[in-house]
Amino acid sequence: MISFICNNKEITEDCAGGLPVLDWIRSQTGLKGTKEGCREGDCGACTVVVGKPGVTGVEYSAVCSCLLPIGEIEGCHLVTIEGLTTGDELTPFQRSFYDEAASQCGFCTPGMIMSLTGCLLGSSELSASAAMESLDGNICRCTGYIAVKRAVDRVMEELPSNREDRLEMLIEEGHVPAYFNTISERLSKLPVHKDPPDGTVIAGGTDIYVHSSDKLSDEQPGFLSRRDDLNFIHRDAGVVRIGASITFTQLRESQAIENIFPDMKDFLSRVSSTQIRSRATVGGNIVNASPIADLAIVFLALNASVTTDGRSIPLCEFYLGYKKLNMKRGEILTEVSFPIPESGSVLSSLKVCKREYLDIASVNSSMLLKVENGVIHQARISAGGVSPIPLLLAKTGEYLHGRTVSEKTVKDACTVAATEISPISDVRGSKEYKKELLKAQIRAHLTRGTLE
Ligand SMILES: Cc1cc2nc3c(=O)[nH]c(=O)nc-3n(C[C@H](O)[C@H](O)[C@H](O)COP(=O)(O)OP(=O)(O)OC[C@H]3O[C@@H](n4cnc5c(N)ncnc54)[C@H](O)[C@@H]3O)c2cc1C
Ligand code: FES
Ligand code: FES
C-alpha cells in the first residue's frame, strides 16, 4: 500500500513500489496532461512537482515522472498540470505562454509549466534567470525558446519577489490553488507504510530507470531514501563526509561545500538538469561507475575515499574495470569523504559535451592544484571519457609536482597524460578528438590566470 496526495485528492494505491509515476498517472488517473516523450529523463515532457514534508513545511521540486518510482512518493504531494487550477482558469505562466505564442504543438508545454511552478515553489531565488534555468531539462522541438523566454520574463517581472510568505503569495497570484495551504496538515495524517529497503537498490533512480524501468515496474525495490543515516554533509577534523543519498541539488545548495569550493555550484549547473539533480545522488553517481560520471571525476581529484558497509576504500582503488567495482554484491555505499584541501589549493572542474545543457561529457576532468610563486606544490588530476573507468592520472600528477607552470610543463604534462589513457571512438567523439579534448582541459586547468 502506498499513500500520497495527488493534486487535491488522498490516494491509497495497492501496487508495486517500482511502478514509474508516469505510468500510474497516465493509466490510473485519466489525467493525460503529463506527457510521455523519451522515458529517459531527457525531454522533460513528463515533469511533475513533488512536495515532501520537510523541516520548513512541504518542500517542492520538479522531477521527471518517467524515472520516479511510485514508492518514492509515499507520504508526499504529487502535483500534475491538472492540479495547478481548480476550474477553467489559466495560471499566469499558462496565460503568458498563450499570449506570447510560446506553444505550438503543445507537447512540451505542460512539462515546462510544471518546471516553472516547481521553481516558484521550491527555488531559493525568485528571478527571471532562475526561472529560465529551471527549464534546463525541458526540450521543445517546434517553438524554440525565444517565445518561451518572453513568456517567462513577463510573468517574473510581475511577481512580487520580496514576500516572505511564498506559498500565500503564489496562491494570491494564481500560480497554485488555495488547497495547497491544506497539504502540510493532510500529509501528516496519511497512513505510513514505509517498509525497510529490501529488493533492488534504488537511490535517485536516474540511472537504473533509464535501462530497467520495465523490470522494476513490478518490483518492490529497496529505496535508500528511507535510510535517514545516508543523508548528511558533515565537515569535521579536516575532513568532509557526504552521505550517499545526498542529491546533486543538495550538494549544489550546500553552504559548507560552497565555502570550500566556490566554483562547484556553477559546475553542478552543467550536470544533468534541474529535474535530474533533484533526484540523482552522490552514491548513485559513484556506484553507477560510468567512465564519464561527473562527480566520480571530481571526487578522484579530491583524493576521496568511499565507505561500503563499514569498509573504507580509496576511490582510485574502487574501479576495477568497466562497471566493475571493489564492492561485494549487496553492499551499500554509505558515504564519500575527502580531506579538506590545503589553503591556497584550487579545484578546477571542466566538461565538454555536445550540448551546453542536459548532456553528459565527451571528456571531463578535475584538477586540485596548488601553485606558489609559480611552482606546483600539488596537482591531482582525474579524467573521464578517456578510459573504461573514471581515471586518476597519477603519473601526470607526479610529473607536475615541483615543476614551474610554463608552456613546456603544460606540453610535457599532456605527453605524460597521453600514456595513461585509452579512449575509444563512440557517439561522443573519436578517440583522437577525446585525446585533444583532454590536452585542452589540462592546459586550461594549469593556465587559469597564470600564463598568457
Ligand atoms: C537525462 C539524464 C542526464 C544525466 N546527466 C548526467 C550528467 O551530466 N553527469 C553525470 O555524471 N551523470 C548524469 N546522468 C546519470 C545519473 O543521473 C547519475 O549517474 C546519478 O548520479 C545516478 O544516481 P542515482 O541516485 O539516480 O542512481 P540510481 O539510478 O538510483 O542507481 C544507480 C545504480 O547504483 C546502485 N546504487 C545507487 N546508490 C547506491 C548505494 N548507495 N550503494 C550501492 N548501490 C547503489 C543502484 O542499485 C543502481 O544499480 C544523467 C542521467 C539522465 C537520465
Ligand atoms: S518522458 Fe522524457 S523526461 Fe520523462
Ligand atoms: S511546442 Fe511542440 S515541442 Fe514544444
Coordinates of C-alpha atoms and ligand atoms in Angstrom, one line a residue:
M1 CA 0.0 0.0 0.0
I2 CA 1.2 3.5 -0.9
S3 CA -0.5 6.6 0.4
F4 CA 0.0 10.1 -1.0
I5 CA -1.9 13.1 -2.2
C6 CA -2.3 13.6 -6.0
N7 CA -3.3 17.2 -6.6
N8 CA -6.2 17.7 -4.2
K9 CA -7.1 14.0 -3.6
E10 CA -5.9 11.5 -1.0
I11 CA -4.8 8.2 -2.7
T12 CA -4.0 4.8 -1.3
E13 CA -2.8 2.6 -4.0
D14 CA -2.1 -1.2 -3.9
C15 CA 0.7 -1.5 -6.5
A16 CA 4.4 -2.4 -6.9
G17 CA 6.6 0.4 -5.4
G18 CA 8.7 0.3 -8.6
L19 CA 6.0 1.4 -10.9
P20 CA 7.0 4.7 -12.6
V21 CA 4.8 7.5 -11.5
L22 CA 4.3 8.5 -15.2
D23 CA 2.6 5.1 -15.9
W24 CA 0.4 5.4 -12.8
I25 CA -0.7 8.9 -13.8
R26 CA -1.5 8.1 -17.4
S27 CA -3.1 4.7 -16.8
Q28 CA -4.9 5.1 -13.5
T29 CA -6.0 8.7 -13.1
G30 CA -7.3 9.7 -16.5
L31 CA -5.0 12.8 -16.2
K32 CA -3.3 13.0 -19.6
G33 CA -1.6 16.4 -19.3
T34 CA 1.6 14.7 -18.2
K35 CA 3.2 13.6 -21.4
E36 CA 5.4 10.6 -22.2
G37 CA 8.3 11.5 -24.5
C38 CA 11.7 9.8 -24.2
R39 CA 11.2 7.8 -20.9
E40 CA 14.9 8.6 -20.2
G41 CA 14.8 11.8 -18.3
D42 CA 15.9 13.6 -21.4
C43 CA 13.0 15.7 -22.7
G44 CA 11.1 16.9 -19.6
A45 CA 7.6 16.3 -21.1
C46 CA 6.7 14.1 -18.1
T47 CA 7.7 16.7 -15.5
V48 CA 5.6 16.7 -12.3
V49 CA 6.1 18.5 -9.0
V50 CA 6.6 16.5 -5.8
G51 CA 6.3 18.0 -2.3
K52 CA 7.9 16.2 0.6
P53 CA 7.3 17.1 4.2
G54 CA 10.4 18.9 5.5
V55 CA 11.6 21.0 8.4
T56 CA 10.2 24.2 7.0
G57 CA 6.9 22.8 5.6
V58 CA 6.3 20.9 2.4
E59 CA 9.4 21.2 0.2
Y60 CA 8.6 21.1 -3.5
S61 CA 10.7 20.2 -6.5
A62 CA 10.2 19.4 -10.2
V63 CA 11.1 15.8 -11.2
C64 CA 10.8 13.5 -14.2
S65 CA 7.9 11.2 -13.5
C66 CA 9.3 8.6 -16.0
L67 CA 12.2 7.9 -13.7
L68 CA 10.3 8.2 -10.4
P69 CA 9.1 5.0 -8.7
I70 CA 5.7 5.4 -7.1
G71 CA 7.1 4.1 -3.8
E72 CA 9.2 7.2 -3.5
I73 CA 6.1 9.5 -3.3
E74 CA 4.7 7.7 -0.2
G75 CA 3.6 10.4 2.2
C76 CA 4.2 13.1 -0.5
H77 CA 2.2 15.6 -2.5
L78 CA 2.2 14.8 -6.3
V79 CA 1.2 17.7 -8.5
T80 CA 0.4 17.3 -12.1
I81 CA -0.5 20.1 -14.6
E82 CA -4.2 19.5 -13.8
G83 CA -3.5 20.3 -10.1
L84 CA -2.4 23.8 -10.8
T85 CA -6.0 25.1 -11.2
T86 CA -9.4 24.0 -9.9
G87 CA -11.6 25.3 -12.8
D88 CA -11.1 26.6 -16.3
E89 CA -8.8 29.5 -15.4
L90 CA -5.2 29.5 -16.5
T91 CA -2.2 30.1 -14.3
P92 CA -0.1 33.2 -15.1
F93 CA 2.5 31.1 -16.9
Q94 CA -0.2 29.3 -18.9
R95 CA -1.7 32.7 -19.8
S96 CA 1.6 34.1 -20.7
F97 CA 2.6 31.1 -22.9
Y98 CA -0.6 31.6 -24.8
D99 CA -0.3 35.4 -25.2
E100 CA 3.4 35.1 -26.3
A101 CA 2.8 32.2 -28.7
A102 CA 5.3 30.1 -26.7
S103 CA 3.5 26.9 -27.5
Q104 CA 2.9 25.3 -30.9
C105 CA 2.1 21.6 -30.9
G106 CA 2.0 21.9 -27.1
F107 CA 3.6 18.6 -26.2
C108 CA 6.4 20.1 -24.2
T109 CA 4.2 22.8 -22.6
P110 CA 2.8 21.0 -19.5
G111 CA 6.3 19.9 -18.6
M112 CA 7.6 23.5 -18.9
I113 CA 4.8 24.9 -16.8
M114 CA 5.5 22.2 -14.1
S115 CA 9.2 23.0 -14.1
L116 CA 8.5 26.7 -13.7
T117 CA 5.9 26.1 -11.0
G118 CA 8.5 23.8 -9.2
C119 CA 10.9 26.7 -9.3
L120 CA 8.4 29.2 -7.9
L121 CA 7.5 26.7 -5.1
G122 CA 11.0 25.4 -4.3
S123 CA 13.8 27.6 -5.5
S124 CA 15.7 29.8 -3.0
E125 CA 15.9 32.6 -5.6
L126 CA 12.9 34.1 -7.4
S127 CA 14.2 35.8 -10.6
A128 CA 13.7 35.6 -14.3
S129 CA 17.1 33.9 -14.7
A130 CA 16.3 31.3 -12.0
A131 CA 13.0 30.6 -13.8
M132 CA 14.7 30.2 -17.2
E133 CA 17.4 27.9 -15.6
S134 CA 14.6 25.7 -14.2
L135 CA 13.8 24.8 -17.9
D136 CA 17.3 23.3 -18.5
G137 CA 15.6 19.8 -18.6
N138 CA 12.8 20.7 -20.9
I139 CA 13.2 20.3 -24.7
C140 CA 10.9 21.9 -27.2
R141 CA 11.2 20.7 -30.8
C142 CA 9.0 23.2 -32.5
T143 CA 8.5 26.6 -30.9
G144 CA 12.1 27.4 -29.9
Y145 CA 13.0 29.2 -26.7
I146 CA 12.8 32.9 -27.5
A147 CA 9.0 33.0 -27.2
V148 CA 9.3 30.9 -24.0
K149 CA 11.8 33.4 -22.6
R150 CA 9.4 36.3 -23.4
A151 CA 6.6 34.5 -21.6
V152 CA 8.7 33.7 -18.6
D153 CA 10.2 37.2 -18.3
R154 CA 6.8 38.7 -18.4
V155 CA 5.5 36.6 -15.5
M156 CA 8.6 37.0 -13.4
E157 CA 8.6 40.8 -13.9
E158 CA 5.1 41.0 -12.3
L159 CA 5.8 38.6 -9.5
P160 CA 6.3 40.1 -6.0
S161 CA 9.8 38.9 -5.1
N162 CA 10.1 40.3 -1.6
R163 CA 7.3 38.4 0.1
E164 CA 8.3 36.1 3.0
D165 CA 5.1 34.0 2.8
R166 CA 6.0 32.4 -0.6
L167 CA 3.1 29.9 -0.7
E168 CA 0.5 32.6 0.3
M169 CA 1.9 34.9 -2.4
L170 CA 1.7 32.2 -5.1
I171 CA -1.9 31.4 -4.1
E172 CA -2.8 35.1 -4.3
E173 CA -1.1 35.4 -7.7
G174 CA -2.9 32.3 -9.1
H175 CA 0.1 30.1 -9.6
V176 CA -1.3 27.4 -7.4
P177 CA -4.8 26.9 -5.9
A178 CA -5.8 27.6 -2.3
Y179 CA -5.9 23.9 -1.5
F180 CA -2.1 23.9 -1.4
N181 CA -2.5 25.5 2.1
T182 CA -4.1 22.4 3.4
I183 CA -1.5 19.9 2.1
S184 CA 1.0 20.0 5.0
E185 CA -1.6 19.0 7.6
R186 CA -3.2 16.5 5.3
L187 CA 0.1 14.8 4.6
S188 CA 0.8 14.5 8.4
K189 CA -2.4 12.4 8.7
L190 CA -1.7 10.0 5.9
P191 CA -1.1 6.3 6.9
V192 CA 2.6 5.4 6.6
H193 CA 3.6 2.1 5.0
K194 CA 7.3 2.6 4.7
D195 CA 8.9 -0.8 4.5
P196 CA 12.7 -1.1 5.1
P197 CA 14.8 -1.3 2.0
D198 CA 14.8 -4.8 0.6
G199 CA 14.9 -5.5 -3.2
T200 CA 16.9 -3.8 -6.0
V201 CA 18.7 -0.8 -4.5
I202 CA 17.3 2.5 -5.8
A203 CA 18.8 5.8 -4.8
G204 CA 17.6 8.5 -7.2
G205 CA 16.7 6.1 -9.9
T206 CA 18.0 8.4 -12.6
D207 CA 20.4 5.8 -13.9
I208 CA 18.7 2.5 -13.2
Y209 CA 15.3 3.6 -14.5
V210 CA 16.7 4.6 -17.9
H211 CA 17.6 1.0 -18.7
S212 CA 15.5 -1.2 -16.3
S213 CA 12.2 0.6 -16.0
D214 CA 10.1 -2.3 -17.3
K215 CA 11.7 -4.8 -15.0
L216 CA 11.4 -2.6 -11.9
S217 CA 7.7 -1.8 -12.6
D218 CA 6.6 -5.0 -11.0
E219 CA 9.1 -4.9 -8.1
Q220 CA 9.2 -3.7 -4.5
P221 CA 12.6 -2.0 -4.7
G222 CA 14.7 -1.0 -1.7
F223 CA 14.6 2.7 -1.5
L224 CA 17.8 4.2 0.0
S225 CA 15.8 7.4 0.7
R226 CA 14.2 5.6 3.6
R227 CA 17.5 5.3 5.4
D228 CA 17.9 8.6 7.3
D229 CA 21.6 7.8 8.1
L230 CA 22.7 8.4 4.4
N231 CA 21.5 12.0 4.2
F232 CA 24.2 14.3 5.6
I233 CA 27.0 16.6 4.8
H234 CA 29.5 17.0 7.7
R235 CA 32.7 18.9 7.9
D236 CA 34.9 17.9 10.9
A237 CA 38.5 17.3 11.8
G238 CA 39.8 18.4 8.3
V239 CA 37.5 16.0 6.5
V240 CA 34.3 16.4 4.6
R241 CA 31.9 13.5 4.7
I242 CA 28.9 13.3 2.3
G243 CA 26.2 10.7 2.8
A244 CA 25.4 8.5 -0.3
S245 CA 21.8 9.8 -0.5
I246 CA 22.7 13.5 -0.9
T247 CA 21.3 14.7 -4.1
F248 CA 23.1 16.8 -6.7
T249 CA 20.7 19.7 -5.7
Q250 CA 21.6 19.3 -2.0
L251 CA 25.3 19.3 -2.9
R252 CA 24.8 22.4 -5.1
E253 CA 23.0 24.3 -2.4
S254 CA 25.3 23.2 0.5
Q255 CA 26.9 26.3 2.1
A256 CA 29.6 24.0 3.6
I257 CA 30.6 22.9 0.1
E258 CA 30.4 26.4 -1.4
N259 CA 32.7 27.7 1.3
I260 CA 35.4 25.2 0.3
F261 CA 34.7 25.2 -3.5
P262 CA 33.2 28.5 -4.7
D263 CA 33.1 27.2 -8.3
M264 CA 31.3 24.0 -7.5
K265 CA 27.8 25.5 -7.9
D266 CA 28.5 26.6 -11.5
F267 CA 30.0 23.3 -12.4
L268 CA 27.0 21.4 -11.0
S269 CA 24.6 23.6 -13.0
R270 CA 26.1 21.9 -16.1
V271 CA 25.5 18.4 -14.6
S272 CA 22.2 16.8 -15.9
S273 CA 19.1 19.1 -15.4
T274 CA 17.1 20.6 -12.6
Q275 CA 14.7 17.6 -12.6
I276 CA 17.5 15.0 -12.6
R277 CA 19.6 16.9 -10.0
S278 CA 16.6 16.9 -7.6
R279 CA 16.8 13.1 -7.5
A280 CA 20.3 11.9 -8.6
T281 CA 22.5 11.1 -5.7
V282 CA 26.2 11.2 -5.0
G283 CA 26.3 7.5 -4.1
G284 CA 24.5 6.6 -7.4
N285 CA 27.0 8.6 -9.4
I286 CA 29.9 6.7 -7.9
V287 CA 28.3 3.2 -7.9
N288 CA 26.9 3.6 -11.4
A289 CA 30.6 3.6 -12.5
S290 CA 30.1 5.4 -15.7
P291 CA 33.5 6.3 -17.2
I292 CA 32.2 9.9 -17.5
A293 CA 30.4 10.2 -14.2
D294 CA 30.9 13.9 -13.3
L295 CA 31.1 13.6 -9.5
A296 CA 33.3 10.5 -9.6
I297 CA 35.8 12.6 -11.5
V298 CA 35.6 15.4 -9.0
F299 CA 36.0 13.1 -6.0
L300 CA 39.0 11.4 -7.6
A301 CA 40.8 14.7 -7.8
L302 CA 39.9 15.4 -4.2
N303 CA 41.6 12.1 -3.0
A304 CA 38.3 10.8 -1.8
S305 CA 37.5 7.5 -0.1
V306 CA 34.2 5.6 -0.2
T307 CA 32.7 3.7 2.7
T308 CA 30.8 0.5 1.9
D309 CA 29.2 -1.2 4.9
G310 CA 32.0 -0.1 7.3
R311 CA 34.9 -0.7 4.8
S312 CA 36.8 2.4 3.7
I313 CA 38.4 2.3 0.2
P314 CA 40.3 5.0 -1.7
L315 CA 38.1 5.9 -4.6
C316 CA 41.1 5.4 -7.0
E317 CA 41.0 1.7 -6.0
F318 CA 37.2 1.4 -6.2
Y319 CA 37.0 1.0 -10.0
L320 CA 38.5 -2.3 -11.2
G321 CA 37.4 -2.3 -14.8
Y322 CA 34.4 -1.2 -17.0
K323 CA 31.5 -1.2 -14.5
K324 CA 33.4 -3.5 -12.1
L325 CA 33.7 -2.3 -8.6
N326 CA 35.7 -3.2 -5.5
M327 CA 32.4 -3.9 -3.7
K328 CA 30.6 -7.1 -2.9
R329 CA 27.1 -7.8 -4.3
G330 CA 24.5 -6.5 -1.9
E331 CA 26.9 -4.0 -0.2
I332 CA 25.7 -0.4 0.2
L333 CA 27.9 2.6 -0.4
T334 CA 27.2 4.7 2.6
E335 CA 29.4 7.8 2.2
V336 CA 32.2 9.5 0.4
S337 CA 34.8 11.5 2.3
F338 CA 37.8 13.6 1.4
P339 CA 40.4 15.7 3.2
I340 CA 39.7 19.5 3.0
P341 CA 42.3 20.8 0.5
E342 CA 45.2 22.8 1.9
S343 CA 44.7 26.5 1.9
G344 CA 45.8 28.0 -1.4
S345 CA 44.6 24.9 -3.4
V346 CA 42.1 25.4 -6.2
L347 CA 39.7 22.8 -7.6
S348 CA 39.1 23.2 -11.3
S349 CA 36.5 21.0 -13.0
L350 CA 35.7 21.0 -16.7
K351 CA 33.4 19.1 -19.0
V352 CA 32.9 19.3 -22.8
C353 CA 29.7 18.0 -24.3
K354 CA 27.8 18.3 -27.5
R355 CA 25.1 20.4 -25.9
E356 CA 25.5 23.1 -23.2
Y357 CA 22.7 21.8 -21.1
L358 CA 21.4 18.4 -20.3
D359 CA 24.3 16.4 -21.7
I360 CA 26.9 14.0 -20.4
A361 CA 30.5 14.7 -21.2
S362 CA 32.6 13.6 -24.2
V363 CA 35.6 14.3 -21.8
N364 CA 35.5 15.7 -18.3
S365 CA 38.4 16.3 -15.9
S366 CA 39.2 17.8 -12.5
M367 CA 42.4 19.1 -11.1
L368 CA 43.3 20.0 -7.5
L369 CA 46.1 22.4 -7.9
K370 CA 48.3 24.4 -5.5
V371 CA 50.8 26.8 -7.1
E372 CA 53.1 29.0 -5.0
N373 CA 55.4 31.5 -6.7
G374 CA 54.9 29.8 -10.0
V375 CA 55.9 26.4 -8.6
I376 CA 53.3 23.5 -8.5
H377 CA 53.1 22.1 -4.9
Q378 CA 50.2 19.8 -5.5
A379 CA 48.5 18.6 -8.7
R380 CA 45.9 15.8 -8.6
I381 CA 44.2 15.2 -11.8
S382 CA 41.4 12.9 -12.9
A383 CA 39.6 12.4 -16.2
G384 CA 36.5 10.8 -17.7
G385 CA 35.7 9.6 -21.2
V386 CA 39.3 8.5 -21.8
S387 CA 39.4 5.1 -20.2
P388 CA 36.9 2.3 -19.2
I389 CA 36.8 3.8 -15.7
P390 CA 36.8 7.2 -14.1
L391 CA 40.6 7.6 -14.1
L392 CA 43.1 9.2 -11.7
L393 CA 46.0 10.4 -13.9
A394 CA 48.6 9.5 -11.2
K395 CA 51.7 9.8 -13.4
T396 CA 50.6 13.2 -14.8
G397 CA 50.1 14.4 -11.2
E398 CA 53.6 13.1 -10.2
Y399 CA 55.2 14.7 -13.2
L400 CA 53.7 18.1 -12.3
H401 CA 54.8 18.1 -8.7
G402 CA 57.6 20.6 -8.2
R403 CA 57.6 22.0 -11.8
T404 CA 57.1 25.6 -12.7
V405 CA 54.0 26.5 -14.6
S406 CA 55.2 27.1 -18.2
E407 CA 54.3 26.2 -21.8
K408 CA 56.9 23.4 -21.6
T409 CA 55.3 22.0 -18.4
V410 CA 51.9 22.1 -20.0
K411 CA 53.1 20.3 -23.1
D412 CA 55.1 17.7 -21.2
A413 CA 52.1 17.0 -18.8
C414 CA 49.9 16.4 -21.9
T415 CA 52.5 13.9 -23.2
V416 CA 52.6 12.0 -19.9
A417 CA 48.7 12.0 -19.7
A418 CA 48.6 10.5 -23.2
T419 CA 50.5 7.4 -21.9
E420 CA 47.8 6.9 -19.1
I421 CA 44.7 7.0 -21.2
S422 CA 42.9 4.6 -23.7
P423 CA 39.9 6.5 -25.2
I424 CA 37.6 4.7 -27.7
S425 CA 35.7 6.2 -30.5
D426 CA 31.9 6.4 -29.8
V427 CA 28.9 8.6 -30.2
R428 CA 30.6 11.3 -28.1
G429 CA 33.6 11.6 -30.3
S430 CA 36.5 9.9 -31.9
K431 CA 39.4 8.7 -29.8
E432 CA 41.6 11.3 -31.5
Y433 CA 39.1 14.1 -30.6
K434 CA 39.0 12.9 -27.0
K435 CA 42.8 13.0 -26.7
E436 CA 42.7 16.6 -28.0
L437 CA 40.0 17.5 -25.5
L438 CA 42.0 16.1 -22.6
K439 CA 45.0 18.1 -23.7
A440 CA 43.0 21.3 -23.9
Q441 CA 41.5 20.7 -20.5
I442 CA 44.9 20.0 -18.9
R443 CA 46.1 23.3 -20.4
A444 CA 43.1 25.1 -19.1
H445 CA 43.4 23.7 -15.6
L446 CA 47.1 24.6 -15.4
T447 CA 47.0 28.0 -17.0
R448 CA 43.9 29.6 -15.5
G449 CA 45.3 33.1 -14.8
T450 CA 48.9 32.0 -14.8
L451 CA 50.1 32.0 -18.4
E452 CA 49.3 34.4 -21.2
Ligands
LIG1 C1 18.8 12.9 -18.6 C2 20.0 12.5 -17.7 C3 21.1 13.3 -17.7 C4 22.2 12.9 -16.9 N1 23.3 13.7 -16.9 C5 24.4 13.4 -16.2 C6 25.5 14.2 -16.1 O1 25.5 15.3 -16.7 N2 26.6 13.8 -15.4 C7 26.6 12.6 -14.7 O2 27.6 12.3 -14.1 N3 25.5 11.8 -14.8 C8 24.4 12.1 -15.5 N4 23.3 11.3 -15.5 C9 23.4 10.0 -14.9 C10 22.8 9.9 -13.5 O3 21.8 10.9 -13.2 C11 23.9 10.0 -12.4 O4 24.8 9.0 -12.6 C12 23.3 9.8 -11.0 O5 24.3 10.2 -10.0 C13 22.9 8.4 -10.6 O6 22.4 8.5 -9.3 P1 21.1 7.9 -8.8 O7 21.0 8.1 -7.4 O8 19.9 8.3 -9.6 O9 21.4 6.3 -9.1 P2 20.3 5.1 -9.3 O10 19.8 5.1 -10.6 O11 19.4 5.0 -8.1 O12 21.3 3.9 -9.1 C14 22.4 3.6 -10.0 C15 23.0 2.3 -9.6 O13 23.7 2.3 -8.4 C16 23.2 1.5 -7.4 N5 23.3 2.3 -6.2 C17 22.8 3.6 -6.1 N6 23.2 4.1 -4.9 C18 23.8 3.0 -4.2 C19 24.5 2.9 -3.0 N7 24.5 4.0 -2.1 N8 25.0 1.8 -2.6 C20 25.0 0.7 -3.5 N9 24.4 0.8 -4.7 C21 23.9 1.9 -5.1 C22 21.8 1.2 -7.9 O14 21.4 -0.1 -7.4 C23 21.9 1.2 -9.4 O15 22.5 0.0 -9.8 C24 22.2 11.7 -16.2 C25 21.1 10.9 -16.3 C26 20.0 11.3 -17.0 C27 18.7 10.4 -17.0
FES2 S1 9.4 11.2 -20.8 FE1 11.1 12.5 -21.4 S2 11.9 13.1 -19.5 FE2 10.4 11.7 -18.9
FES3 S1 5.6 23.3 -28.7 FE1 5.9 21.5 -29.8 S2 7.5 20.5 -28.7 FE2 7.4 22.5 -27.8

